[in-house]
mmCIF file with all atom_site columns, C-alpha atoms and ligand atoms in Angstrom:
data_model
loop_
_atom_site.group_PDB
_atom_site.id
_atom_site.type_symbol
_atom_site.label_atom_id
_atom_site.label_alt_id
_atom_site.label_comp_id
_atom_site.label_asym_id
_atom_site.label_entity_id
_atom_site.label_seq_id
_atom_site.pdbx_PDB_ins_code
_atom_site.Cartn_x
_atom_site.Cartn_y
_atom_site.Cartn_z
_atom_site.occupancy
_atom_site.B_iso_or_equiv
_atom_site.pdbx_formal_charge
_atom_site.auth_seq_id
_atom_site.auth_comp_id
_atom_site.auth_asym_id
_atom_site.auth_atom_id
_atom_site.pdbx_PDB_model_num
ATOM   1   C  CA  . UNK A 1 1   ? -14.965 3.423   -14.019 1.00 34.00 ? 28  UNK A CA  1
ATOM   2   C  CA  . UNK A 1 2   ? -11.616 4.511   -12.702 1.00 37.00 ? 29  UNK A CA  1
ATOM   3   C  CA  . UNK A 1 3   ? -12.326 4.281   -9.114  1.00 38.00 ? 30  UNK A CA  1
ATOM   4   C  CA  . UNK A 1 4   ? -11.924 0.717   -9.744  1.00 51.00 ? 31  UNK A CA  1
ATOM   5   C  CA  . UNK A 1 5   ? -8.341  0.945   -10.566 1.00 79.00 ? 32  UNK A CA  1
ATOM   6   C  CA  . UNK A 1 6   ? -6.436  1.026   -7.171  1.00 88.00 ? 33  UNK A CA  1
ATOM   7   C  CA  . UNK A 1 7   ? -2.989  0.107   -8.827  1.00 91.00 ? 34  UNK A CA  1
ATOM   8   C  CA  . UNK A 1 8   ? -0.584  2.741   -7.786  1.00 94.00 ? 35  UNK A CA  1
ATOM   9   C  CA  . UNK A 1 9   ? 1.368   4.785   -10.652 1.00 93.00 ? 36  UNK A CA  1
ATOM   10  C  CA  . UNK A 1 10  ? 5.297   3.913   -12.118 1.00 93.00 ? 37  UNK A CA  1
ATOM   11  C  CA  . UNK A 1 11  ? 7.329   2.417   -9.568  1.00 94.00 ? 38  UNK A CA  1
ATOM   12  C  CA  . UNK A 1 12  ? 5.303   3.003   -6.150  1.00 96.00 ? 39  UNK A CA  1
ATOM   13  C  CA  . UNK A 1 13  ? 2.950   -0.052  -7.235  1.00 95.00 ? 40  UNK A CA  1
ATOM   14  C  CA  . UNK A 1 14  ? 5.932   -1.915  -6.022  1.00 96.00 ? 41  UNK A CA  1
ATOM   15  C  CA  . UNK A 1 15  ? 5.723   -0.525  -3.091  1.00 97.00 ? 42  UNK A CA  1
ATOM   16  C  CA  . UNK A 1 16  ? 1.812   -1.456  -2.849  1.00 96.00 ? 43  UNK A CA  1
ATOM   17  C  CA  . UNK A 1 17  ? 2.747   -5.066  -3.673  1.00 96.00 ? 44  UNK A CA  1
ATOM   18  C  CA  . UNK A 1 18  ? 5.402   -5.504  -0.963  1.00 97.00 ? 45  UNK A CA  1
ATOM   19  C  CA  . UNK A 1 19  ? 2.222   -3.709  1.408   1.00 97.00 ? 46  UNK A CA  1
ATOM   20  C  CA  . UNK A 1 20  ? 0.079   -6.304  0.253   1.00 95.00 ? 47  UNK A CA  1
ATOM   21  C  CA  . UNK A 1 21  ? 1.959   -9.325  0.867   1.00 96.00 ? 48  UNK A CA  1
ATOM   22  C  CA  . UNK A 1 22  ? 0.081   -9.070  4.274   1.00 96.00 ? 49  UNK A CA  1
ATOM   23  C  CA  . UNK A 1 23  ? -3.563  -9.067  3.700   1.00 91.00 ? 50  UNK A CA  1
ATOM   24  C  CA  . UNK A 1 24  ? -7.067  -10.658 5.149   1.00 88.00 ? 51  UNK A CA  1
ATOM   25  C  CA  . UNK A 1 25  ? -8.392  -12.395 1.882   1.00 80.00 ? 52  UNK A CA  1
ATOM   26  C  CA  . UNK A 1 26  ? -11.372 -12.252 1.157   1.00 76.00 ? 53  UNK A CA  1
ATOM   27  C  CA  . UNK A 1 27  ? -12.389 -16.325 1.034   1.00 76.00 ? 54  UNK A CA  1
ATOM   28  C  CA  . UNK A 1 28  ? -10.440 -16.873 4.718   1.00 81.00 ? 55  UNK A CA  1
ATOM   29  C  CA  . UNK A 1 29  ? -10.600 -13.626 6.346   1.00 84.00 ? 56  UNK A CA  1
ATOM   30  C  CA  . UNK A 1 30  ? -7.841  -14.545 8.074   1.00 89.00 ? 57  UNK A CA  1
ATOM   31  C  CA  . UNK A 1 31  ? -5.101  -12.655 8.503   1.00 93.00 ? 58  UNK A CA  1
ATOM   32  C  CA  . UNK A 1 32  ? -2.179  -14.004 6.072   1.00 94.00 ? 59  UNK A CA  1
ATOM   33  C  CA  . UNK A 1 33  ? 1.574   -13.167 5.782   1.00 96.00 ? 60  UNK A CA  1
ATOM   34  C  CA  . UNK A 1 34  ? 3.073   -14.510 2.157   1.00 96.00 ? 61  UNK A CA  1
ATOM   35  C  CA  . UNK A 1 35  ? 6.323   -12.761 3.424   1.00 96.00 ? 62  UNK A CA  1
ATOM   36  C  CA  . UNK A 1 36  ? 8.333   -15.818 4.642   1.00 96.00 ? 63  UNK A CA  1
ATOM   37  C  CA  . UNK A 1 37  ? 7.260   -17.870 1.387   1.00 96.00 ? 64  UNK A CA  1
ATOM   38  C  CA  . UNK A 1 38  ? 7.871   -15.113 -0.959  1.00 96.00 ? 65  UNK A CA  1
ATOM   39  C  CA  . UNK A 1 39  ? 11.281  -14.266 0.258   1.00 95.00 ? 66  UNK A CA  1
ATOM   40  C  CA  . UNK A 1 40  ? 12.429  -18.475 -0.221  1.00 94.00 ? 67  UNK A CA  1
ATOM   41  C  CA  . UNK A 1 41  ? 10.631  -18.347 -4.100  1.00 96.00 ? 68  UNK A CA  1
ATOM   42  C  CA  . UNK A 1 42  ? 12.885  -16.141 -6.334  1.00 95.00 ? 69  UNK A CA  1
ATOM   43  C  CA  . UNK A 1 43  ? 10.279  -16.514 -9.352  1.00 96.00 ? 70  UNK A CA  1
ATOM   44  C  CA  . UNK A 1 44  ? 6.954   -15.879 -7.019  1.00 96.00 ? 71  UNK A CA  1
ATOM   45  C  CA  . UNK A 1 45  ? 9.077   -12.955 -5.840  1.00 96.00 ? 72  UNK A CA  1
ATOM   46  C  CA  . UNK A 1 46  ? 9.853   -11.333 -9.408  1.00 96.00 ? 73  UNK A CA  1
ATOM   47  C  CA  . UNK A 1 47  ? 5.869   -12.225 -10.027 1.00 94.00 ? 74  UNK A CA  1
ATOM   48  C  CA  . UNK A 1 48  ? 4.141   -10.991 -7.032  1.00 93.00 ? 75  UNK A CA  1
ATOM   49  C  CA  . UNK A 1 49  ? 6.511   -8.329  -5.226  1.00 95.00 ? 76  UNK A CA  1
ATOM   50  C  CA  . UNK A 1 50  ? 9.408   -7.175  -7.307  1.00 95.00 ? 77  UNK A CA  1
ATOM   51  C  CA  . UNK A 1 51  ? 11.677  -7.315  -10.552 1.00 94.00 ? 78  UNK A CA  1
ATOM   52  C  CA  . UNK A 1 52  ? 14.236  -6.031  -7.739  1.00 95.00 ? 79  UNK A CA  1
ATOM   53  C  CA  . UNK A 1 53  ? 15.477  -9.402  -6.024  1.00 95.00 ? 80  UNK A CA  1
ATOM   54  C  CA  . UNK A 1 54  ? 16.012  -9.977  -2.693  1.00 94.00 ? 81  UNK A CA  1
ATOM   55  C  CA  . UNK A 1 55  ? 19.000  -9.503  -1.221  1.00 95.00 ? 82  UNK A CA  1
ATOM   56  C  CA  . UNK A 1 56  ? 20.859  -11.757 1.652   1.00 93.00 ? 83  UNK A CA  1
ATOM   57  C  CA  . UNK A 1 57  ? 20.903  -8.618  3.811   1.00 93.00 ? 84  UNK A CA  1
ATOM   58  C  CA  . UNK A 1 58  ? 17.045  -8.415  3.511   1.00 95.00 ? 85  UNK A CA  1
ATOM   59  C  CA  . UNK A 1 59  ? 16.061  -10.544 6.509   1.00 95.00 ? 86  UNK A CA  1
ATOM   60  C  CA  . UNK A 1 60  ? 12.617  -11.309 7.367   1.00 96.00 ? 87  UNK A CA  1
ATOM   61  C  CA  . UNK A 1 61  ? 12.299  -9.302  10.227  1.00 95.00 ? 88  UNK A CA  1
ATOM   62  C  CA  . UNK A 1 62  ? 13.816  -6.304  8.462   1.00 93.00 ? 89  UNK A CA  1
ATOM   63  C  CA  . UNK A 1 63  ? 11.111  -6.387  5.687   1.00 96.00 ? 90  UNK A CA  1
ATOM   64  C  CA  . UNK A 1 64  ? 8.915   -6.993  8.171   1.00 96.00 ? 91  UNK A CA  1
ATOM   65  C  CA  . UNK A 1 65  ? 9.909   -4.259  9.901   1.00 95.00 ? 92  UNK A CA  1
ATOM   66  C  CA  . UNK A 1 66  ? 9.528   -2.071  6.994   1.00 96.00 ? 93  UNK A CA  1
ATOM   67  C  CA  . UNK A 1 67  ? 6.798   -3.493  5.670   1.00 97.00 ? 94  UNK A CA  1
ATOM   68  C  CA  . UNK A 1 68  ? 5.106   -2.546  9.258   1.00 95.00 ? 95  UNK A CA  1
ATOM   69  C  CA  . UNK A 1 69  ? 5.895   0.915   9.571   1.00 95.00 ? 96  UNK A CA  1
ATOM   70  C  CA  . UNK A 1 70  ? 4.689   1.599   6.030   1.00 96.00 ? 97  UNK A CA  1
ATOM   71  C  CA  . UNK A 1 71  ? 1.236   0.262   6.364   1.00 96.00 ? 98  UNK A CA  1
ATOM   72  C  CA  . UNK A 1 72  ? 1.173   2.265   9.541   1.00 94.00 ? 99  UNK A CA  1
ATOM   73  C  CA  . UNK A 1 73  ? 1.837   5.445   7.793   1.00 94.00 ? 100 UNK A CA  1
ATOM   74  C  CA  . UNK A 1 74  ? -0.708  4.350   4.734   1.00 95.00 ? 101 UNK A CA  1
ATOM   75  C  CA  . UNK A 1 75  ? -3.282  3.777   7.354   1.00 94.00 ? 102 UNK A CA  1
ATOM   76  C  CA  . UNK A 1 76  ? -3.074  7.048   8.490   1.00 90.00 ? 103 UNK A CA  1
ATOM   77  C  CA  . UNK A 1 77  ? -0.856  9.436   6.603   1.00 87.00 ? 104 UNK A CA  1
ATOM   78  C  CA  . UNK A 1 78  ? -1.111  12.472  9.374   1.00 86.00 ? 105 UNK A CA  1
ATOM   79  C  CA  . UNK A 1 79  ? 0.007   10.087  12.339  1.00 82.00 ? 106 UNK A CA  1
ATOM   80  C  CA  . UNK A 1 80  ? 3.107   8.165   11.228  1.00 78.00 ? 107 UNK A CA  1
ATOM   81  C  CA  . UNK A 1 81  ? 5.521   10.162  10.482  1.00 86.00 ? 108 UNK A CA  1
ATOM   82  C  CA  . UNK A 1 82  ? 7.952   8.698   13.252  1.00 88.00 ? 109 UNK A CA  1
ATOM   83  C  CA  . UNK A 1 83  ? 7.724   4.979   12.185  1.00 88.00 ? 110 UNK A CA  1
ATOM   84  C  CA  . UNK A 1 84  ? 8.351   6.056   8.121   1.00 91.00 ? 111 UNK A CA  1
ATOM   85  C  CA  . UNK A 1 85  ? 11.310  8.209   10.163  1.00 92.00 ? 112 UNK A CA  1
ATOM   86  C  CA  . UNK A 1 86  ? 12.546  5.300   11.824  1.00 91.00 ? 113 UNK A CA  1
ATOM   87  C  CA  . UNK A 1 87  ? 12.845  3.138   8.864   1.00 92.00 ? 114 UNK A CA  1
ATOM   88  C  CA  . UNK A 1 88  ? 14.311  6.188   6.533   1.00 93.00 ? 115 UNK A CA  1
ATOM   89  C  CA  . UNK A 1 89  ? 17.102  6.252   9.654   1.00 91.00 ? 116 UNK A CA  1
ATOM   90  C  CA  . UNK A 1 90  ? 18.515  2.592   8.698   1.00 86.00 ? 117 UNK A CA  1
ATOM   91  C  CA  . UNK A 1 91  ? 19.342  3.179   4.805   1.00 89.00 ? 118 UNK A CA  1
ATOM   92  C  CA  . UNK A 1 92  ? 21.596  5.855   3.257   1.00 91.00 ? 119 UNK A CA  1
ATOM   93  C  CA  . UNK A 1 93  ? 19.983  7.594   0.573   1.00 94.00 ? 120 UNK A CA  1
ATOM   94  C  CA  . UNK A 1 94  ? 21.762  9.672   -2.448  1.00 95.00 ? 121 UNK A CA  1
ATOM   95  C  CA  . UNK A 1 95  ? 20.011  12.175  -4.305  1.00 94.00 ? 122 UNK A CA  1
ATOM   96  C  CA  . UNK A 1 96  ? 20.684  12.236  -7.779  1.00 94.00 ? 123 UNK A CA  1
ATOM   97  C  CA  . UNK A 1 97  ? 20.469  15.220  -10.509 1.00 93.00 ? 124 UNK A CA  1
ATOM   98  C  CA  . UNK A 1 98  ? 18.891  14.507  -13.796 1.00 88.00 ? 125 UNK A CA  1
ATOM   99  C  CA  . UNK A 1 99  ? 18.061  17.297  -16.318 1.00 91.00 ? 126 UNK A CA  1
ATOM   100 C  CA  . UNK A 1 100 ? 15.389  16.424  -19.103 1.00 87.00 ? 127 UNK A CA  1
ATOM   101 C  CA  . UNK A 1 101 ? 14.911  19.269  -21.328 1.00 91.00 ? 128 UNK A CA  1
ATOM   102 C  CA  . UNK A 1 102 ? 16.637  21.794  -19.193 1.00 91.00 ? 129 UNK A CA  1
ATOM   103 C  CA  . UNK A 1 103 ? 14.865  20.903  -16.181 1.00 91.00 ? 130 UNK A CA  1
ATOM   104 C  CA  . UNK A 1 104 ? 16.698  19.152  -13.248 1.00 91.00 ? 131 UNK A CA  1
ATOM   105 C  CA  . UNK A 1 105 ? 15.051  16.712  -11.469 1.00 88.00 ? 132 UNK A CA  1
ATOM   106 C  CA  . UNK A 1 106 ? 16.173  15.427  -8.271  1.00 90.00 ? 133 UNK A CA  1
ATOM   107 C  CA  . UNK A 1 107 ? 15.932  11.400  -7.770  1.00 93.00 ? 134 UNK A CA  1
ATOM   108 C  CA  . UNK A 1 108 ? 17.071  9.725   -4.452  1.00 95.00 ? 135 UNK A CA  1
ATOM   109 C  CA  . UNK A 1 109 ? 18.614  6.748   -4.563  1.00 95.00 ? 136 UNK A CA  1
ATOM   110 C  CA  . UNK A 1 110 ? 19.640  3.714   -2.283  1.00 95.00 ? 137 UNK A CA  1
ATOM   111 C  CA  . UNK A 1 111 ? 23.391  3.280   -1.573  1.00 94.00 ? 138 UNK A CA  1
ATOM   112 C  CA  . UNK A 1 112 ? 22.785  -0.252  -0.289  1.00 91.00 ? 139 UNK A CA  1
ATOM   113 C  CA  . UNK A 1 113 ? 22.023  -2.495  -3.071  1.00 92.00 ? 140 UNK A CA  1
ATOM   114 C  CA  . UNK A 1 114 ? 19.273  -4.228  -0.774  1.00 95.00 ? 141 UNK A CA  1
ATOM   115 C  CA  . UNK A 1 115 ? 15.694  -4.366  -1.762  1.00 96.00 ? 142 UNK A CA  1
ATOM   116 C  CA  . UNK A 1 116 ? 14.545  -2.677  1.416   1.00 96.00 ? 143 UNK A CA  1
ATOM   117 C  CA  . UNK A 1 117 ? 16.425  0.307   -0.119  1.00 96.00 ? 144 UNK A CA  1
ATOM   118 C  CA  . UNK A 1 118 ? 14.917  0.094   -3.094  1.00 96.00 ? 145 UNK A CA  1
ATOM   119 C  CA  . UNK A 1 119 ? 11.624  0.455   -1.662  1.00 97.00 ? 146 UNK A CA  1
ATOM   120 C  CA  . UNK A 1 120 ? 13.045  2.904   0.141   1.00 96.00 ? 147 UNK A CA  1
ATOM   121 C  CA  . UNK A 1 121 ? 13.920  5.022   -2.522  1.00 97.00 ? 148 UNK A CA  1
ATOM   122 C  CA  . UNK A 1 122 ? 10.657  4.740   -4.288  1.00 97.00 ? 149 UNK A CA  1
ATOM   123 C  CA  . UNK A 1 123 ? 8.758   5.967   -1.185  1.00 96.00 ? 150 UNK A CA  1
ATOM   124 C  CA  . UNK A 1 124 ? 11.329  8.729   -0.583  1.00 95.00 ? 151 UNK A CA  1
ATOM   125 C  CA  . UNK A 1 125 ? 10.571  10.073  -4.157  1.00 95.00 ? 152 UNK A CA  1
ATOM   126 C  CA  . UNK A 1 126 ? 6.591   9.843   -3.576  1.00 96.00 ? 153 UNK A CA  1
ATOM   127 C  CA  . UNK A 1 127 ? 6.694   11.822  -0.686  1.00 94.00 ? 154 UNK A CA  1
ATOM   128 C  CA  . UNK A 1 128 ? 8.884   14.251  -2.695  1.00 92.00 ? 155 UNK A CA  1
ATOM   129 C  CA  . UNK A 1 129 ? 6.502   14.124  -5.664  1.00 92.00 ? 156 UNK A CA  1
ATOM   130 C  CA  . UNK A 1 130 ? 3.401   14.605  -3.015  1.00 92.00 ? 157 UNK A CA  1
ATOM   131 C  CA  . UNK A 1 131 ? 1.592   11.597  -4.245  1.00 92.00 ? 158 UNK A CA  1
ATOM   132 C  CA  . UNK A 1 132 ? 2.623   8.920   -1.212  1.00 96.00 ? 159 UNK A CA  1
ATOM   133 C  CA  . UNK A 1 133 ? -0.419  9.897   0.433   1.00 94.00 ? 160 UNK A CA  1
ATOM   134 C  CA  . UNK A 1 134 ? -2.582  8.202   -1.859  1.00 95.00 ? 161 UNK A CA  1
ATOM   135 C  CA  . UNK A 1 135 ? -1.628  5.215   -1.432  1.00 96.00 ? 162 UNK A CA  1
ATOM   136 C  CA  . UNK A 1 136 ? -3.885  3.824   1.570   1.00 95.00 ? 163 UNK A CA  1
ATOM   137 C  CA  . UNK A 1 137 ? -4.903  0.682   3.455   1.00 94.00 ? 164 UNK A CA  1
ATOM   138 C  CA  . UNK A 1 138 ? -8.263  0.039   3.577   1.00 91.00 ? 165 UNK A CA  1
ATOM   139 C  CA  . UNK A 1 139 ? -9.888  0.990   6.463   1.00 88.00 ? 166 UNK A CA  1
ATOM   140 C  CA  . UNK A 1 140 ? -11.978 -2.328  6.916   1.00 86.00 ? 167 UNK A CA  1
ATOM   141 C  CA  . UNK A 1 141 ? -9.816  -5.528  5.459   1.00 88.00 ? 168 UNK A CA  1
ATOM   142 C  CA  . UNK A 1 142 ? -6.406  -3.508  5.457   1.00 90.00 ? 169 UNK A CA  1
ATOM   143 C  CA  . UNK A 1 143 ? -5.702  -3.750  1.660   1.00 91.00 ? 170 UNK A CA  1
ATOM   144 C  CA  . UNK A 1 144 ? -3.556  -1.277  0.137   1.00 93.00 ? 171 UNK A CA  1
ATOM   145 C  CA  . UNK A 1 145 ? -5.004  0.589   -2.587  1.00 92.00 ? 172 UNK A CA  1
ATOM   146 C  CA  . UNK A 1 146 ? -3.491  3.881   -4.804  1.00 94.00 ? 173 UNK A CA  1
ATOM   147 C  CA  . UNK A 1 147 ? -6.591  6.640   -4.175  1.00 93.00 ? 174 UNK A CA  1
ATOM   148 C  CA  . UNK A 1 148 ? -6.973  7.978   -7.996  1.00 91.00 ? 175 UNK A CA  1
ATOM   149 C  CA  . UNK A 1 149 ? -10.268 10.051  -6.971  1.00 89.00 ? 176 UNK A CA  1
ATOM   150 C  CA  . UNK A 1 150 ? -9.790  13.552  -7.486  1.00 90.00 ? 177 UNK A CA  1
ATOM   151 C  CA  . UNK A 1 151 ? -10.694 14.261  -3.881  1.00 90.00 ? 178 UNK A CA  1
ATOM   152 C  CA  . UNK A 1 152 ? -8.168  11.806  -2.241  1.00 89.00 ? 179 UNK A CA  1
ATOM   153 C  CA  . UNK A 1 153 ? -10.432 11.144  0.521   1.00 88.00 ? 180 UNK A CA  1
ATOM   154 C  CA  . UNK A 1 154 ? -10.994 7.632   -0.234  1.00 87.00 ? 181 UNK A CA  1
ATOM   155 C  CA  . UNK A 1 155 ? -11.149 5.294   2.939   1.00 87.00 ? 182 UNK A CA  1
ATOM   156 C  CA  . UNK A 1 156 ? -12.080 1.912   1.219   1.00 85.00 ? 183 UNK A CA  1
ATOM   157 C  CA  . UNK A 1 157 ? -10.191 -0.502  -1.277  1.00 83.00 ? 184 UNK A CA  1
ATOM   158 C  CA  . UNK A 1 158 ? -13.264 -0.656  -4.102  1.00 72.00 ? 185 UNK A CA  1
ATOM   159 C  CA  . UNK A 1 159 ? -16.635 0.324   -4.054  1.00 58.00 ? 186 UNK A CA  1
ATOM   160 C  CA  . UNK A 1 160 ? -16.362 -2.635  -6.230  1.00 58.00 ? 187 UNK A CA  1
ATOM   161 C  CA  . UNK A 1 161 ? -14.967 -6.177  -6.243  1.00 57.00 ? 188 UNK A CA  1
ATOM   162 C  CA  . UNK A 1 162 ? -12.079 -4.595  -8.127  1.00 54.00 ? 189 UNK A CA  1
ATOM   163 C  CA  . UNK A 1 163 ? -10.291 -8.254  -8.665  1.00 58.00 ? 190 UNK A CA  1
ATOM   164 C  CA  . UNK A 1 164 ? -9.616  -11.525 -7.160  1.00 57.00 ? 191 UNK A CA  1
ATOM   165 C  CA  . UNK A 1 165 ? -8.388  -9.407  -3.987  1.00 57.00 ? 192 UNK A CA  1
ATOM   166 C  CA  . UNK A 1 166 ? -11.107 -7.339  -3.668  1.00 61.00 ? 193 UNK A CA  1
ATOM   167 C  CA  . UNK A 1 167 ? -13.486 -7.076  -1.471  1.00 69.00 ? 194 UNK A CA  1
ATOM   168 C  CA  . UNK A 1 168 ? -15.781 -3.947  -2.061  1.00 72.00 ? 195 UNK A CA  1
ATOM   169 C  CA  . UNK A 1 169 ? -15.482 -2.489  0.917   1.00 81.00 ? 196 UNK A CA  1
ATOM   170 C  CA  . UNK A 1 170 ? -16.761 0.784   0.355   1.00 72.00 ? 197 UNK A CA  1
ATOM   171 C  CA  . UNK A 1 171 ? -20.092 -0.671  -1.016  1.00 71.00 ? 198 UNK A CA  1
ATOM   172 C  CA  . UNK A 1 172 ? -20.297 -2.876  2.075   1.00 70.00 ? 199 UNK A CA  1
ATOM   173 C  CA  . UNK A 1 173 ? -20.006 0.535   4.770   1.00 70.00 ? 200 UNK A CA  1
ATOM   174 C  CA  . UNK A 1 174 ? -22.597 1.547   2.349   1.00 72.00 ? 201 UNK A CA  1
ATOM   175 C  CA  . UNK A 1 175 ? -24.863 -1.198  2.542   1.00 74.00 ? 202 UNK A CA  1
ATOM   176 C  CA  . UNK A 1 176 ? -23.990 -1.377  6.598   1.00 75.00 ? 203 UNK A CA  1
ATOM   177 C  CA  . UNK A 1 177 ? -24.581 2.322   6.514   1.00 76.00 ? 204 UNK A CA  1
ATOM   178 C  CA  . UNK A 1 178 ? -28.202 2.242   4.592   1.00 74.00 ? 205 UNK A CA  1
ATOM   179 C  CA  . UNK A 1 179 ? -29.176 -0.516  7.050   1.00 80.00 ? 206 UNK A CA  1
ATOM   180 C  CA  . UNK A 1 180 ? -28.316 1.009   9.751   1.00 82.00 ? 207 UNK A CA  1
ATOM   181 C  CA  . UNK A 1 181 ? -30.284 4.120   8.753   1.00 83.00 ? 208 UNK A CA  1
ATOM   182 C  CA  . UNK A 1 182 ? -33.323 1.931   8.078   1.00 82.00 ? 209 UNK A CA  1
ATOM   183 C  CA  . UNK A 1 183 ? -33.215 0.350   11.360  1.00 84.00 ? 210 UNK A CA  1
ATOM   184 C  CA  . UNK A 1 184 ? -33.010 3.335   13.182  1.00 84.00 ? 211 UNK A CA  1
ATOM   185 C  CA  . UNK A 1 185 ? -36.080 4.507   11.247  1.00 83.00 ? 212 UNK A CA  1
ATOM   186 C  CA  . UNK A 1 186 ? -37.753 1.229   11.759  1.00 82.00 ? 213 UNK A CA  1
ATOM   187 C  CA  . UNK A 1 187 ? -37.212 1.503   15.498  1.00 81.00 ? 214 UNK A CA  1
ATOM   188 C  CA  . UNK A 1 188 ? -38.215 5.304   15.776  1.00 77.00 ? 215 UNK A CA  1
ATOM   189 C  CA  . UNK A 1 189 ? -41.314 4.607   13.656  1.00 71.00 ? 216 UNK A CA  1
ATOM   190 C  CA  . UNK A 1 190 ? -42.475 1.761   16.596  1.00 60.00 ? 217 UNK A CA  1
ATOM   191 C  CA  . UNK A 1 191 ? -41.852 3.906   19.383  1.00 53.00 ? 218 UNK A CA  1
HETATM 192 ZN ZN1 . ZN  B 2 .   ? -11.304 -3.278  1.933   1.00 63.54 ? 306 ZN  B ZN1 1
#
């Protein structure tokens, strides 16, 4: 089913990746940063996060940083706007014309040849496209996912285990959810 599929389309699954270096896995639940690891590993880097390497300008805080305010605004996409501002505020971006078929399309690009405006860039041009705001964190363990149901209301990574990552949130609230109800019936039905 294709609810399962959280990977995020073209380039912004980059973006998801870098989101995801932060997560709560599922066998520790505890909350792990592969940041400072990934950024001394060149090859782990071009595996896990990015064909675009990092750059010496790309310090740990500053991806940190970055990496922050975008899981803020995929928390929450209606309450962030000033911490995806602030980030947007420390890289020049240059749009671009290309025309395919007689249509021009506008693409923005990074003037600093840094991976933090490369990622950047790609958000920049989901917001433009309108689709940024599918990309979420999970609500429970934080994982980013790409929403791909027609709705776009989804507040869970996988309703289920949708790899090694996943946790199946959404059938969990369920589950949580139907117990819940039960008890409450349970309860009312003794009193
Ligand atoms: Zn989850």
């Amino acid at each position: 089913m294709q609810q399962h599929n959280q990977v995020a389309p073209g380039d912004l699954e980059e973006v998801r990746r870098f989101i995801n270096t932060w997560s709560i896995p599922n066998q520790t639940r505890v909350e792990t940063d592969a940041l400072p690891t990934l950024m001394n590993d060149a090859h782990a880097w071009a595996r896990q996060v990015s064909l675009y390497p990092r750059q010496p300008a790309d310090s740990l805080p500053m991806l940190s940083t970055l990496r922050l305010a975008l899981r803020q605004a995929c928390a929450d996409h209606d309450q962030h706007d000033e911490a995806l501002n602030a980030v947007f505020g420390a890289v020049a971006l240059q749009a671009k014309v290309k025309s395919i078929e007689g249509v021009s399309q506008l693409r923005l690009e990074s003037l600093q040849k840094t991976y933090a405006g490369h990622v950047l860039s790609i958000v920049a041009n989901a917001i433009a496209a309108g689709h940024f705001s599918r990309l979420k964190t999970c609500g429970d363990c934080q994982w980013a996912f790409y929403d791909h149901t027609r709705s776009g209301t989804k507040r869970w990574c996988g309703m289920t285990k949708g790899g090694p990552q996943g946790r199946a949130c959404g059938t969990i609230a369920k589950v949580s959810a139907f117990r819940q109800r039960a008890a409450d019936k349970a309860r009312k039905g003794d009193a």
